[in-house]
Short mmCIF file of C-alpha atoms in Angstrom, two decimals:
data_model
loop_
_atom_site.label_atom_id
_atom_site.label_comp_id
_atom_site.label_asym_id
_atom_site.label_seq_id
_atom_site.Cartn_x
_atom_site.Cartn_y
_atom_site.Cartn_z
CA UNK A 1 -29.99 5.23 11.06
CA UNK A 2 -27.83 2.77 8.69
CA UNK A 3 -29.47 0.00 6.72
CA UNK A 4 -29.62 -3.96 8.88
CA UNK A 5 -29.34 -7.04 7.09
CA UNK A 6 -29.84 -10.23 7.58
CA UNK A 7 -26.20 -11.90 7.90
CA UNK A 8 -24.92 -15.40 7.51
CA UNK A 9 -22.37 -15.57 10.26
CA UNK A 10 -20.01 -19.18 9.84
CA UNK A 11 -17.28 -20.23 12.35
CA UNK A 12 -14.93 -22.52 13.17
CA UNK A 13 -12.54 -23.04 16.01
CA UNK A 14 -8.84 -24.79 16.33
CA UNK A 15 -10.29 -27.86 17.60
CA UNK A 16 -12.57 -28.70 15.29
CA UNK A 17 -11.19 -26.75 12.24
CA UNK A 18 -14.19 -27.84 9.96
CA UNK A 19 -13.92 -25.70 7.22
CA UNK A 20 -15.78 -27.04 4.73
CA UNK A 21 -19.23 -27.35 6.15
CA UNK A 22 -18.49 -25.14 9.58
CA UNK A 23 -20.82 -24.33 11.69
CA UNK A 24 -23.26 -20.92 11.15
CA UNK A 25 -26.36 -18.74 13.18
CA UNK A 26 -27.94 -16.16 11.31
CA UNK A 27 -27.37 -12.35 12.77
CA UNK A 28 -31.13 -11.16 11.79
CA UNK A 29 -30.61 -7.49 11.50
CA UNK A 30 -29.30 -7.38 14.89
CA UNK A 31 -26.39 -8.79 17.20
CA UNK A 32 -26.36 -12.78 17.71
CA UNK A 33 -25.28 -15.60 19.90
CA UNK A 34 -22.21 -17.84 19.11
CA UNK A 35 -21.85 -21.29 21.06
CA UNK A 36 -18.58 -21.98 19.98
CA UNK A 37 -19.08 -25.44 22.24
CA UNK A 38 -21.15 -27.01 19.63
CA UNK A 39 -19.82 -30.19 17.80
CA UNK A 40 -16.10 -30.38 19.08
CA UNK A 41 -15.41 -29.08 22.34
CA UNK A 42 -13.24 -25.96 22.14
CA UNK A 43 -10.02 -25.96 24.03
CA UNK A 44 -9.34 -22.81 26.76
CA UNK A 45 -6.18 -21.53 24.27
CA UNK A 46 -8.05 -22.45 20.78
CA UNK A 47 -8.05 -19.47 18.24
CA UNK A 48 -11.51 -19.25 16.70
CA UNK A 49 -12.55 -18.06 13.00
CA UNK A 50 -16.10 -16.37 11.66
CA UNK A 51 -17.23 -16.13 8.14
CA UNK A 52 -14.92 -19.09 6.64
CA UNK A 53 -13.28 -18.07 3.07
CA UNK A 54 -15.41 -14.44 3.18
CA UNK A 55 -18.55 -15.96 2.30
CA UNK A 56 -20.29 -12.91 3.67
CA UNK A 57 -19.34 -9.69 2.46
CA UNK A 58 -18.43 -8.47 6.06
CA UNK A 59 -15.13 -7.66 8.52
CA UNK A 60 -14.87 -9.21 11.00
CA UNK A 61 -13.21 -8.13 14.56
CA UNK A 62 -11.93 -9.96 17.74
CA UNK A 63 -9.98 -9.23 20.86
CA UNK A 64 -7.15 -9.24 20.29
CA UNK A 65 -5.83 -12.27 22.33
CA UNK A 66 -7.51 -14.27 19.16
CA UNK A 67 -5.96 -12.15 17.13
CA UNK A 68 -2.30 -13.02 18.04
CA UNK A 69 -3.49 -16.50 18.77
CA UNK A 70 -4.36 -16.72 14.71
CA UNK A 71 -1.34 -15.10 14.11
CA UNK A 72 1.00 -17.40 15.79
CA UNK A 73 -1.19 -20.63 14.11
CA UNK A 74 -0.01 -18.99 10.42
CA UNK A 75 3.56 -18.69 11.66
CA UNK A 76 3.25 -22.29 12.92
CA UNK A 77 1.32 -23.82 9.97
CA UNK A 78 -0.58 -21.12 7.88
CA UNK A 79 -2.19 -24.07 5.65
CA UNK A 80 -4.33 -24.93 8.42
CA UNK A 81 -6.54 -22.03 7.72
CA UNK A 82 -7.65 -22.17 4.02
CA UNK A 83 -6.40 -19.36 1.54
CA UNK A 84 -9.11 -17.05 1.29
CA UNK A 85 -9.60 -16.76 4.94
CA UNK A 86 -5.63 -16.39 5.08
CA UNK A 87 -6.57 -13.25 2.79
CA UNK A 88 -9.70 -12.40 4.61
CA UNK A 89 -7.81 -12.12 8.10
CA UNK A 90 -4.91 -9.33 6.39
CA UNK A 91 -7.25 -7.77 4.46
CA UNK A 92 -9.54 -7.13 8.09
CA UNK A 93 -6.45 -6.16 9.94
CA UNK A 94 -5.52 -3.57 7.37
CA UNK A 95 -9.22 -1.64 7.16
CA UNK A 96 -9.71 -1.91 10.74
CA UNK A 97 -6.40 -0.51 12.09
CA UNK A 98 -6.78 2.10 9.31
CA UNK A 99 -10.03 2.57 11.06
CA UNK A 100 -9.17 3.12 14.47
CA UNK A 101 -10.58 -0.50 15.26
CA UNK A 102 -7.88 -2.25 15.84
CA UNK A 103 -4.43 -1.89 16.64
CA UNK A 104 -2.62 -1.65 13.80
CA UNK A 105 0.18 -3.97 14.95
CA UNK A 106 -1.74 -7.12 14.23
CA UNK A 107 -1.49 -6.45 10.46
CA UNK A 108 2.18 -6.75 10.92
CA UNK A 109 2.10 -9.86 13.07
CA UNK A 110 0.03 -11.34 10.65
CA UNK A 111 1.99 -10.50 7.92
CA UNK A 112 5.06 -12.48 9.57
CA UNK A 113 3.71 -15.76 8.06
CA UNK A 114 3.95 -14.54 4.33
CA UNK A 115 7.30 -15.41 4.03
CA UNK A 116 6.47 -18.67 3.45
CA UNK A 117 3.44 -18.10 2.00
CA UNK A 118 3.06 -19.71 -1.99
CA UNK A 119 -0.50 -18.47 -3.25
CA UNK A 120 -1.27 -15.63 -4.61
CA UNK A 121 -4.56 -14.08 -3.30
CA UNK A 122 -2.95 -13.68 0.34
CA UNK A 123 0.23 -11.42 -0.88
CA UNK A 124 -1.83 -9.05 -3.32
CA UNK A 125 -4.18 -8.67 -0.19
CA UNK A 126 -1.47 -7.10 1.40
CA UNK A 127 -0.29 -5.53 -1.81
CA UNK A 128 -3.70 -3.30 -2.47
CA UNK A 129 -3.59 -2.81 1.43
CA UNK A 130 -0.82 -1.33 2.65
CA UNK A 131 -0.65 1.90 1.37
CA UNK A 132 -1.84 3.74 4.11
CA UNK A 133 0.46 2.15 6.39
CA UNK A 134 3.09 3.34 4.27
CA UNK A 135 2.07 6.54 3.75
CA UNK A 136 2.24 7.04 7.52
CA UNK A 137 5.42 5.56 7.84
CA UNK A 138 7.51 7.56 5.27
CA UNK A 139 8.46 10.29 7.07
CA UNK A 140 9.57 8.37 10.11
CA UNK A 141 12.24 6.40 11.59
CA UNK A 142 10.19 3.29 11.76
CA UNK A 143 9.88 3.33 8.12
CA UNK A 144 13.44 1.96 7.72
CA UNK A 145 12.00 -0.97 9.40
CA UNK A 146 9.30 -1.40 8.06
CA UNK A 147 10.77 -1.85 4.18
CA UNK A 148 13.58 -4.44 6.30
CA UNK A 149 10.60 -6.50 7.22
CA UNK A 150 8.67 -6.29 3.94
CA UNK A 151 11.87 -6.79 2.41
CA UNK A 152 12.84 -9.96 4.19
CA UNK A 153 8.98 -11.05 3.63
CA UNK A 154 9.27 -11.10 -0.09
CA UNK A 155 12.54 -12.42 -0.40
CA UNK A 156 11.36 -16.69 -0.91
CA UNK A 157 9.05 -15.51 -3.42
CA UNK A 158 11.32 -13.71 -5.07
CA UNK A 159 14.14 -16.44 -5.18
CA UNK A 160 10.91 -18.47 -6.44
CA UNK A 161 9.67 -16.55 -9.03
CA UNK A 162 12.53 -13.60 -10.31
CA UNK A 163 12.21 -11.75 -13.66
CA UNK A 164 11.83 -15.11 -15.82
CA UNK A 165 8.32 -15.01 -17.00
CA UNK A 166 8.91 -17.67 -19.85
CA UNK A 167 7.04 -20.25 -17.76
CA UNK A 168 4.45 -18.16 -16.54
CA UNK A 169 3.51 -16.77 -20.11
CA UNK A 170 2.13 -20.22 -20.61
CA UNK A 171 -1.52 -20.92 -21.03
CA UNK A 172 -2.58 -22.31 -17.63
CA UNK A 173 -0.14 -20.46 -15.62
CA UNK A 174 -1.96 -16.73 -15.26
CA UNK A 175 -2.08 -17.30 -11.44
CA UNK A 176 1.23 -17.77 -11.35
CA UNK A 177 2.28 -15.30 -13.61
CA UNK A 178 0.33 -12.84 -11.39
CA UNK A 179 2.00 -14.08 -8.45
CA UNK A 180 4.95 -12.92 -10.06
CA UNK A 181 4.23 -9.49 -11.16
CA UNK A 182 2.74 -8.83 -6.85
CA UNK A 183 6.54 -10.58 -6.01
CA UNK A 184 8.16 -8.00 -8.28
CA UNK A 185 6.34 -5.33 -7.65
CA UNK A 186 6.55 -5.57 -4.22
CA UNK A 187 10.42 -6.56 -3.90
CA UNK A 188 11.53 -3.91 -5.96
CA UNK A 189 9.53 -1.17 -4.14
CA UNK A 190 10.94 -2.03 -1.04
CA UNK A 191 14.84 -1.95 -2.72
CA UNK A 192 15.18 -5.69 -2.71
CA UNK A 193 18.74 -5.60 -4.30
CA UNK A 194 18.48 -8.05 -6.93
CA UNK A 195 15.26 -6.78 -7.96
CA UNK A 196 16.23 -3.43 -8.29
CA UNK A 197 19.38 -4.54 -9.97
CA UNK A 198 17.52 -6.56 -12.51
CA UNK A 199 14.97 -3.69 -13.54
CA UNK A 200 17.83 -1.40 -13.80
CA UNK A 201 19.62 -3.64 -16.21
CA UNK A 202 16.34 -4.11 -18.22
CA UNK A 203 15.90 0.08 -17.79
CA UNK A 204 19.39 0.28 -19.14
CA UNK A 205 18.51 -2.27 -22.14
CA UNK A 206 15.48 -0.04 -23.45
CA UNK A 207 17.61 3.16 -23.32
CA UNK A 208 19.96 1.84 -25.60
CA UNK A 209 17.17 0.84 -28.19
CA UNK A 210 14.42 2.34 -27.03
CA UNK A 211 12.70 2.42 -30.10
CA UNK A 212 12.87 -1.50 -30.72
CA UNK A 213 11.79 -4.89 -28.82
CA UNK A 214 10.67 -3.48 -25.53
CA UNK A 215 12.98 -5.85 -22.92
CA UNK A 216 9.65 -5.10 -19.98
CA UNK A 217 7.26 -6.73 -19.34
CA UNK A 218 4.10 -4.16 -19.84
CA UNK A 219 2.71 -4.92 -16.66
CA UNK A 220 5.93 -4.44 -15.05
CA UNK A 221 6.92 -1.34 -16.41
CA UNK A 222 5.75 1.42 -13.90
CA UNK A 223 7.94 -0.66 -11.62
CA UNK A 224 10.70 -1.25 -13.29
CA UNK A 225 11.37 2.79 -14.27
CA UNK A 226 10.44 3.99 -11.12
CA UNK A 227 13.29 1.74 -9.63
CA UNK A 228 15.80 2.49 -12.26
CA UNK A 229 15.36 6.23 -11.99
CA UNK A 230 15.61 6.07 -8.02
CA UNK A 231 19.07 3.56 -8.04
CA UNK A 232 20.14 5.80 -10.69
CA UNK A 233 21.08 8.69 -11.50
CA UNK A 234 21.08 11.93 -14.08
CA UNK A 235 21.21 9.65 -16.88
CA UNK A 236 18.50 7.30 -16.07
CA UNK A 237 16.51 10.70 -14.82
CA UNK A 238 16.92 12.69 -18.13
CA UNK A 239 16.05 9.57 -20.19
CA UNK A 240 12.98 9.21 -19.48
CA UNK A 241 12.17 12.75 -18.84
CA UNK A 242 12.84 13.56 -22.97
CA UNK A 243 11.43 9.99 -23.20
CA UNK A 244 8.34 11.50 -22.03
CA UNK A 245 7.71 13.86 -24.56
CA UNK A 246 7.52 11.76 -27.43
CA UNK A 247 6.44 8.02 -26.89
CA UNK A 248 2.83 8.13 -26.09
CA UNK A 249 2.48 4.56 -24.87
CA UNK A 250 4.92 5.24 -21.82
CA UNK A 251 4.93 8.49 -21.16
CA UNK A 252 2.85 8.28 -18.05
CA UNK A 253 4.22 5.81 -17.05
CA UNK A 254 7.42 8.03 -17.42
CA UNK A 255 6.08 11.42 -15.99
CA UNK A 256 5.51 9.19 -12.64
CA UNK A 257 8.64 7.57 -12.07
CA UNK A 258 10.22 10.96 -12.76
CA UNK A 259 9.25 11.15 -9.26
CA UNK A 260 10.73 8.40 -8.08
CA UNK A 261 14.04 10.19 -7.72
CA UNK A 262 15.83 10.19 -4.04
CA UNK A 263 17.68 13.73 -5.13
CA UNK A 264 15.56 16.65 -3.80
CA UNK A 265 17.02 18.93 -6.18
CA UNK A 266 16.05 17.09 -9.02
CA UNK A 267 12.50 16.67 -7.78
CA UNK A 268 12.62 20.65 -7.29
CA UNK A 269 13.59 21.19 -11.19
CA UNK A 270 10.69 18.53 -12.30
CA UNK A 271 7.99 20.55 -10.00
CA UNK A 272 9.78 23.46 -11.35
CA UNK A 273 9.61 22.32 -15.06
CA UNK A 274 6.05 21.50 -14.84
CA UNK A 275 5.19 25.65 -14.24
CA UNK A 276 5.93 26.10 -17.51
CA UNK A 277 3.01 26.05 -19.50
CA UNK A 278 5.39 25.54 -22.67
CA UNK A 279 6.07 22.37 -22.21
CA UNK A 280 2.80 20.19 -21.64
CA UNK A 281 3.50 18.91 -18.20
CA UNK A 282 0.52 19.24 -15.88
CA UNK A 283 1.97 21.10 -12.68
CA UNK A 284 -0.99 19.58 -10.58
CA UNK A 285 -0.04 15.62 -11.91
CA UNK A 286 3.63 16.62 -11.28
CA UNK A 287 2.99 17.65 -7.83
CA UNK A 288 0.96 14.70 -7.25
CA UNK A 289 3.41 12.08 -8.85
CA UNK A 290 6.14 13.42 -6.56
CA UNK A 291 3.76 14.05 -3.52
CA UNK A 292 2.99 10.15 -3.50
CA UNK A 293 6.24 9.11 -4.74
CA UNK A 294 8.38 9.08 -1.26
CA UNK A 295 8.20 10.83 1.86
CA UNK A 296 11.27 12.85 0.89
CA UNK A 297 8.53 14.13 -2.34
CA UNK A 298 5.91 14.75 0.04
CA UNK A 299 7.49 17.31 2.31
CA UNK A 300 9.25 18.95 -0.91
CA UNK A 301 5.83 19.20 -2.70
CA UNK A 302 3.81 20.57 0.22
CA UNK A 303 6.55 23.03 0.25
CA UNK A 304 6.79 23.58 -3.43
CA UNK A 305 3.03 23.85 -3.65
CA UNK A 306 3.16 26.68 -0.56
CA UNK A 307 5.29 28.91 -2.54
CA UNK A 308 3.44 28.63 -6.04
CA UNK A 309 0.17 28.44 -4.54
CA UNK A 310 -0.55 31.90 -6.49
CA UNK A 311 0.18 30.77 -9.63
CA UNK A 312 -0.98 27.47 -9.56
CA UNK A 313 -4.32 29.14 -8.50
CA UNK A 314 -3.75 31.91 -11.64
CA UNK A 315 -3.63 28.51 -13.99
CA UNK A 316 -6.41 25.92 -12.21
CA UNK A 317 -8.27 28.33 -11.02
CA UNK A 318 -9.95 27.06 -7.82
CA UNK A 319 -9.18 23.53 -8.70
CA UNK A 320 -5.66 24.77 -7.49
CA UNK A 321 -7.57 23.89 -3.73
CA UNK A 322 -7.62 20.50 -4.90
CA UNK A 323 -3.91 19.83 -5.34
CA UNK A 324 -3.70 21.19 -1.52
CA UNK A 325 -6.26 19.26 0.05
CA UNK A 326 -4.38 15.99 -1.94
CA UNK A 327 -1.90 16.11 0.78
CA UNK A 328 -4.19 15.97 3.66
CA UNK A 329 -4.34 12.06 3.12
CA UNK A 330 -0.22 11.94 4.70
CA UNK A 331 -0.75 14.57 7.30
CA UNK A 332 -0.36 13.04 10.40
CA UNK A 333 1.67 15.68 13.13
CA UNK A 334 0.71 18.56 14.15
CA UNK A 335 3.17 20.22 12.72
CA UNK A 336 1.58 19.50 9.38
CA UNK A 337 -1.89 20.01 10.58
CA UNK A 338 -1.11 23.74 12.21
CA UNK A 339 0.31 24.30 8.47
CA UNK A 340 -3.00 22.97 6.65
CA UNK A 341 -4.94 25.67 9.13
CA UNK A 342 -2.31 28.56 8.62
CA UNK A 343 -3.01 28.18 4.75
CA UNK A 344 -6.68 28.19 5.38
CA UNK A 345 -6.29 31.42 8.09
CA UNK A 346 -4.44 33.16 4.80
CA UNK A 347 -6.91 31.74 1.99
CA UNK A 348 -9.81 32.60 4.35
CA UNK A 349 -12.08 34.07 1.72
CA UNK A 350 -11.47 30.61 -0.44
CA UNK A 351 -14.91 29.89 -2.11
CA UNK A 352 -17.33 27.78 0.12
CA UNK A 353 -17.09 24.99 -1.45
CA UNK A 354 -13.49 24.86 -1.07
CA UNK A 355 -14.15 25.56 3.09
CA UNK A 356 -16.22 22.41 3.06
CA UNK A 357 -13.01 20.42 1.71
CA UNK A 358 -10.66 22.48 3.92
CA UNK A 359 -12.23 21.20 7.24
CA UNK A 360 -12.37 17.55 5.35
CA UNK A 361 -9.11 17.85 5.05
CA UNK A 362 -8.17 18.92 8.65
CA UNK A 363 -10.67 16.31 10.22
CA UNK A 364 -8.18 13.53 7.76
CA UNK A 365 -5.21 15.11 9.19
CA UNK A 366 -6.90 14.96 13.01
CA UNK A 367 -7.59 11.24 12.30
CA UNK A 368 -4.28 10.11 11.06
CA UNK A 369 -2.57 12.30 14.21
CA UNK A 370 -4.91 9.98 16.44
CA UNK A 371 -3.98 7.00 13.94
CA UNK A 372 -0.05 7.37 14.88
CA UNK A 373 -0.54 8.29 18.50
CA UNK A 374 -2.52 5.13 19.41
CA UNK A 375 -0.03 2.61 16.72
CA UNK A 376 3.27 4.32 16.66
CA UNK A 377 5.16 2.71 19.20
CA UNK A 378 3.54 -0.62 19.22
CA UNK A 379 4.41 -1.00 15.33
CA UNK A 380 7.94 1.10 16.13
CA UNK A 381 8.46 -2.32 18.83
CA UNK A 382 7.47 -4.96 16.84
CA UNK A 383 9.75 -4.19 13.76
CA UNK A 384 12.49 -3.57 16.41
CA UNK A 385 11.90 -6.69 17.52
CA UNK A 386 11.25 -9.13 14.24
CA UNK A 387 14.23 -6.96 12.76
CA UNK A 388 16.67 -8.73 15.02
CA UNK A 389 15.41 -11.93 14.29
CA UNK A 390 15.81 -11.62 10.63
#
């Protein structure tokens, strides 16, 4: 049985919205009572709200008629509810959809506030959070959507902030400054066209000197190759591929946005190069760079990684399992999951160590299968939807 605590449970509800002294009971290692009828009286349609600006360290779930009903009050006036429960609420949605808790679709009706959202906290909430989401996505129609709708999202912020980070720089301004890095980030990983433009043109400004001034911002960089290497083409690609080799402050950064390419075959010769044990690159990093890259790079390294399997397991040994196991985290068909179990049926004898991680992996693939069957077509009819209001 899990550890109890004592809890500190506050709340407030649309009527009274008191925020700054709300009201609280204490949940004494066990389940508690919430009149929601103290103070104000609360109306029949009011949205309510527990533990105001995360004071506990908790999540917190509702039905999800309160949900949606907090949604729609941060589409009609997010400042209402203060910033770090703005935070708190996406940050809920994301764990407990990921969790099977909650339908998943609330995270993106909450999110449909953000485009006019101005502080930072709420969109690097989202930022850190929404990797699983994507990672489920990828390799589906839906996903299309889903980067319209993150894309359309960002935009204000963008037109805000851009790639001038003269007034940011200044002392007093590290909020905003990074504001703008989340803005960037985010815009140009979901092809926001002026962002992608921009880091290209920057990209394209460090080839041609690249061993003076660096034009990127450091904390930008990762971002800005990965997008110049996937708008470009072989001449962004083999830049930063020799690049690689022989500038030791950027070459990981390099090695992953090699991966960021949208041309299988050139993700094929990378995985390829990497074999060689001539060269220095690490097969198992290169796999995983183009693995978690795109979902075009996860079914080509999945593949890649099922034909070599031999010989990366005649150079790691039996941490070759590992770089297998890696890809049970985007399994989520059962398609997939019949190939995880055919390569455990043929590597039967694997060490049983490696069986313990095998069925880990499987039971990750089994949950992500439930995961899509239960959000799938809710999420699929949302994005439809808010896509044709953009």
């Amino acid at each position: 049985m899990g550890y109890k605590w004592y809890v500190p449970l506050s709340y407030t509800h649309q009527t009274e919205q008191n925020f700054d002294t709300p009201s609280m009971v204490w949940m004494n290692k066990d389940s508690a009572d919430v009149d929601l009828s103290s103070g104000e009286d609360i109306g029949k349609d009011d949205w309510y709200l527990a533990n105001i600006n995360q004071t506990a360290y908790i999540r917190v779930n509702y039905d999800l008629e309160n949900w949606r009903r907090l949604a729609q009050q941060l589409i009609t006036s997010f400042e209402v509810i203060p910033m770090r429960s703005r935070s708190h609420l996406l940050d809920d949605a994301f764990h407990l959809g990921r969790s099977l808790l909650l339908d998943h679709v609330i995270a993106l009706e909450l999110m449909e506030y953000l485009r006019h959202e101005d502080q930072y906290r709420p969109w690097d909430t989202v930022y850190n959070d929404y990797s699983y989401t994507i990672t489920m996505l990828w390799r589906s129609s839906t996903y299309g959507m889903f980067e319209s709708y993150l894309r359309y999202l960002i935009s204000p912020s963008y037109d805000d902030l851009g790639w001038d980070f003269e007034y940011t720089y200044l002392e007093g301004n590290e909020i905003e400054y990074y504001r703008q890095l989340t803005t960037l980030r985010v815009a140009c990983y979901f092809n926001h066209i002026e962002c992608t433009n921009n880091a290209t043109m920057l990209y394209h400004e460090w080839m041609e000197n690249p061993d003076g001034e660096h034009p990127i911002d450091p904390n930008m960089r990762s971002s800005a190759y990965c997008s110049a290497v996937r708008h470009g083409g072989y001449v962004e690609w083999e830049f930063a591929y020799n690049r690689q080799f022989t500038d030791s402050d950027e070459g990981s950064r390099l090695r992953s946005a090699l991966a960021c390419s949208r041309d299988p075959y050139t993700l094929l010769r990378y995985m390829e190069e990497s074999m060689d044990t001539s060269n220095g690159l690490s097969a198992s990093s290169t796999i995983g760079y183009v693995r978690t890259a795109s979902g075009l790079g996860y079914n080509l390294a999945w593949q890649f990684t099922m034909d070599n399997f031999d010989a990366l397991q005649t150079r790691y040994g039996n941490g070759a399992y590992d770089i297998v196991w890696d890809f049970a985290d985007g399994m989520n068909s059962d398609d997939e999951l019949a190939g995880l179990n055919s390569f455990g049926a043929k590597y039967y004898d694997m060490p049983g160590e490696e069986a313990e991680k095998f069925y880990e992996a499987v039971d990750k693939a089994t949950t992500n299968i439930q995961w899509v069957d239960r959000n799938m077509v809710a999420m699929k009819d949302f994005l439809s939807e808010v896509t044709t209001r953009m």
